[in-house]
Short mmCIF file of C-alpha atoms in Angstrom, two decimals:
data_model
loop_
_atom_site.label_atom_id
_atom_site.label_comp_id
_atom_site.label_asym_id
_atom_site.label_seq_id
_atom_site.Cartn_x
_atom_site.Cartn_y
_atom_site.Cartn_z
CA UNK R 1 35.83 106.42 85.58
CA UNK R 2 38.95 104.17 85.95
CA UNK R 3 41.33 104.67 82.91
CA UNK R 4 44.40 102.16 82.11
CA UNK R 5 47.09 104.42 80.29
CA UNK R 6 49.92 102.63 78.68
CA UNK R 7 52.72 104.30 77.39
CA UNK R 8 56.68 103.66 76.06
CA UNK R 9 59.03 105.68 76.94
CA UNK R 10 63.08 105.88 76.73
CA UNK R 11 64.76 103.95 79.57
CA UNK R 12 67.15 107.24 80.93
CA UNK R 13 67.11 108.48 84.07
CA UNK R 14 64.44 110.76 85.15
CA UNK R 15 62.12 110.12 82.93
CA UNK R 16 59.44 108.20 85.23
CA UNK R 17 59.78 111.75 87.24
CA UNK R 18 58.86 113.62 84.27
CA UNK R 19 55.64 111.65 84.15
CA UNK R 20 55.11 111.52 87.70
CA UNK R 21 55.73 115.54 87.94
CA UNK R 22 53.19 115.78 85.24
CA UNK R 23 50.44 114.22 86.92
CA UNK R 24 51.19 115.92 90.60
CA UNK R 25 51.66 119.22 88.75
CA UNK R 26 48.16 118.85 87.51
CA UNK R 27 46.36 117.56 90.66
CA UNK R 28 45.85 113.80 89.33
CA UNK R 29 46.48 111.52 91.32
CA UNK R 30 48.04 108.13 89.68
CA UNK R 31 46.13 104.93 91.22
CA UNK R 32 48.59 102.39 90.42
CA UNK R 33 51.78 102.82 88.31
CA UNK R 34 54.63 99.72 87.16
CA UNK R 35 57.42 100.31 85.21
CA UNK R 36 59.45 97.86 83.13
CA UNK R 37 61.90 97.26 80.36
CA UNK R 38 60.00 95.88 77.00
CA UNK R 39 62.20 93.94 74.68
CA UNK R 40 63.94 96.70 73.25
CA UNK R 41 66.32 97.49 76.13
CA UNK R 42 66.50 101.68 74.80
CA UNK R 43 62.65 101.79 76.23
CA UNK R 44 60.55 101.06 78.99
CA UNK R 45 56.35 100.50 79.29
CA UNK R 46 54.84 102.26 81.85
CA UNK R 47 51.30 101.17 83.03
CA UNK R 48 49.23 103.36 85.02
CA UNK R 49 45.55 103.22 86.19
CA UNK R 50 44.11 107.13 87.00
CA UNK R 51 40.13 107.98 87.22
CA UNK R 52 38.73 110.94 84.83
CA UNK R 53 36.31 111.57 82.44
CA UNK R 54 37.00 111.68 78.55
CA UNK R 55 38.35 115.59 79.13
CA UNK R 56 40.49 114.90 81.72
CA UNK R 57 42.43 111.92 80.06
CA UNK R 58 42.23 113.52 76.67
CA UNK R 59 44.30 116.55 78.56
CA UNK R 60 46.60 113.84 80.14
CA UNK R 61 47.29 112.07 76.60
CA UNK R 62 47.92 115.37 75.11
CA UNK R 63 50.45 116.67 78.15
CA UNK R 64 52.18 113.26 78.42
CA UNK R 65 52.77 113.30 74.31
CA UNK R 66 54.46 116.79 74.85
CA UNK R 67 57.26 114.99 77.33
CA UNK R 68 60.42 114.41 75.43
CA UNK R 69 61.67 110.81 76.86
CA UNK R 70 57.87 109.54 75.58
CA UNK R 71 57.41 107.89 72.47
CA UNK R 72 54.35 106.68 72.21
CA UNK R 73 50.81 106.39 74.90
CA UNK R 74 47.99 104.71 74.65
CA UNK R 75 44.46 104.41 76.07
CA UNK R 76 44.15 101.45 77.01
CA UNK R 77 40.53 101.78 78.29
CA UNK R 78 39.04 103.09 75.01
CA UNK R 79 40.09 99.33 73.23
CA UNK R 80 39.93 95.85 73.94
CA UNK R 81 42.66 94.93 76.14
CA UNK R 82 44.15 92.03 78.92
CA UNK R 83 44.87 93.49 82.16
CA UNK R 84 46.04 91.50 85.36
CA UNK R 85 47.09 92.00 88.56
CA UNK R 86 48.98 90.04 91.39
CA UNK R 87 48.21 89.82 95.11
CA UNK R 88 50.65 88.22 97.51
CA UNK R 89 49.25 87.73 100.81
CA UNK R 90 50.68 85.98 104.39
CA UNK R 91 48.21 84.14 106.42
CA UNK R 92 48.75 82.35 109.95
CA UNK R 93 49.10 78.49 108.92
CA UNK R 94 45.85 77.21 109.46
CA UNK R 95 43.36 74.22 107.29
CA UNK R 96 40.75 76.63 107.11
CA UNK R 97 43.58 79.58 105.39
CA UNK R 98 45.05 76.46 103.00
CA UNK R 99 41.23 75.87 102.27
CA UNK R 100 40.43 79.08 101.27
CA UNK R 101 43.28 80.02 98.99
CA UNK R 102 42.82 76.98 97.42
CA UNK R 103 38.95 77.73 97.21
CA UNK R 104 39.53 81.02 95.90
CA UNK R 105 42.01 79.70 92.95
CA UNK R 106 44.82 81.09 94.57
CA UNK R 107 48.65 78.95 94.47
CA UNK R 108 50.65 78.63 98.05
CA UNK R 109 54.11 79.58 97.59
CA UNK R 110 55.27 79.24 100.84
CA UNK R 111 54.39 77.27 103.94
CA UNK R 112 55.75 75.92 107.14
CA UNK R 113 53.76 75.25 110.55
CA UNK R 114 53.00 78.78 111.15
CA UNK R 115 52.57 80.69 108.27
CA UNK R 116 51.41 80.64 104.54
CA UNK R 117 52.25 82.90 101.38
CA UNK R 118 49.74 82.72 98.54
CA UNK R 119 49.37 84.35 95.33
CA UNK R 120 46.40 85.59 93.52
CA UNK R 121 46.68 86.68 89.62
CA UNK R 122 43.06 88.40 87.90
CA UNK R 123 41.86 91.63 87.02
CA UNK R 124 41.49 93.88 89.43
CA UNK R 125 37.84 93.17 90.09
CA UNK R 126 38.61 89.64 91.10
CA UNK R 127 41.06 90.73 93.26
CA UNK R 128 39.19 93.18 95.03
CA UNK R 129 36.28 89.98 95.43
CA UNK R 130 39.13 87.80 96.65
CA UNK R 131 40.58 90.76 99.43
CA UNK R 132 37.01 90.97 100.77
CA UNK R 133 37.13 87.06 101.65
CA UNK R 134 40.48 87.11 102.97
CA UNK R 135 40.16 89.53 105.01
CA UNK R 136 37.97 87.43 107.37
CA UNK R 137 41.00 85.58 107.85
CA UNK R 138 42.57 88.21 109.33
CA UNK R 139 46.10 88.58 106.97
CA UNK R 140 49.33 89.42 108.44
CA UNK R 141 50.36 91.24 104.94
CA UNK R 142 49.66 92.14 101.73
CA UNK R 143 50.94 93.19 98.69
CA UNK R 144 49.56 93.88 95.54
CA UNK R 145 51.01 94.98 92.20
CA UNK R 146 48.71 97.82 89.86
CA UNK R 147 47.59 96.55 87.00
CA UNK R 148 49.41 95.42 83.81
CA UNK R 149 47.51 95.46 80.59
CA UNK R 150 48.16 94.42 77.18
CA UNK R 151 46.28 95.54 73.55
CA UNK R 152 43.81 93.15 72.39
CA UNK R 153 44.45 94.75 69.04
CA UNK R 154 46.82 94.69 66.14
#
């Protein structure tokens, strides 16, 4: 089962590695993982998506509460909660490319006479739904952030 873990942690060096170490110590693997400054500038919010059952995570929680540089980690999966994700993709320049991204909801950011860059922003669902249609066109790349979540709650 996919699990969205959320957690804040001091902004210092090596402290991502701590968490990362964890997990590879451990044998989980981390599916996606972003990392960003929140609006206190002494701590950053990690976001990471991992699969496991209710032990597994619990163990997780519990391991990453015993790191010193975290403050604070949350489940996201176990409440109601916003997560999104961006795709970027580059497509040869074409009507039936422009068509489709449109079609598909997506925004051009970029285009000249032989190439296009569009972006995508959904859950991770939808943008697995819109990959599967693009890649008919035949991309020339992609990139895709993991996923970003947000408490629904108080």
């Amino acid at each position: 089962m996919k699990r969205v873990i959320s957690l804040l942690m001091e902004n210092q060096p090596g402290a991502l590695s701590r968490v990362v170490g964890l997990f590879s110590q451990r044998g989980y693997n981390i599916e996606s993982l972003i990392v960003a400054p929140t609006e206190d500038t002494s701590l950053s919010r990690l976001t990471m998506t991992t699969e496991g059952d209710t032990r597994v995570i619990e163990q997780i929680t519990k391991q990453l509460n015993k790191l010193i540089d975290v403050v604070k980690v949350v489940d996201l999966s176990e409440e109601d909660y916003v997560g999104r994700e961006l795709l970027l993709v580059k497509l040869d320049m074409t009507e039936e490319s422009k068509k489709q991204v449109q079609d598909l909801g997506g925004e051009i950011l970029f285009k000249n006479d032989s190439l296009l860059t569009a972006e995508f922003v959904g859950s991770s669902e939808d943008l697995d739904k819109t990959m599967i249609t693009l890649t008919k066109l035949n991309p020339l790349e992609v990139v895709r952030t993991g996923l970003s979540g947000i408490s629904s709650t108080s």
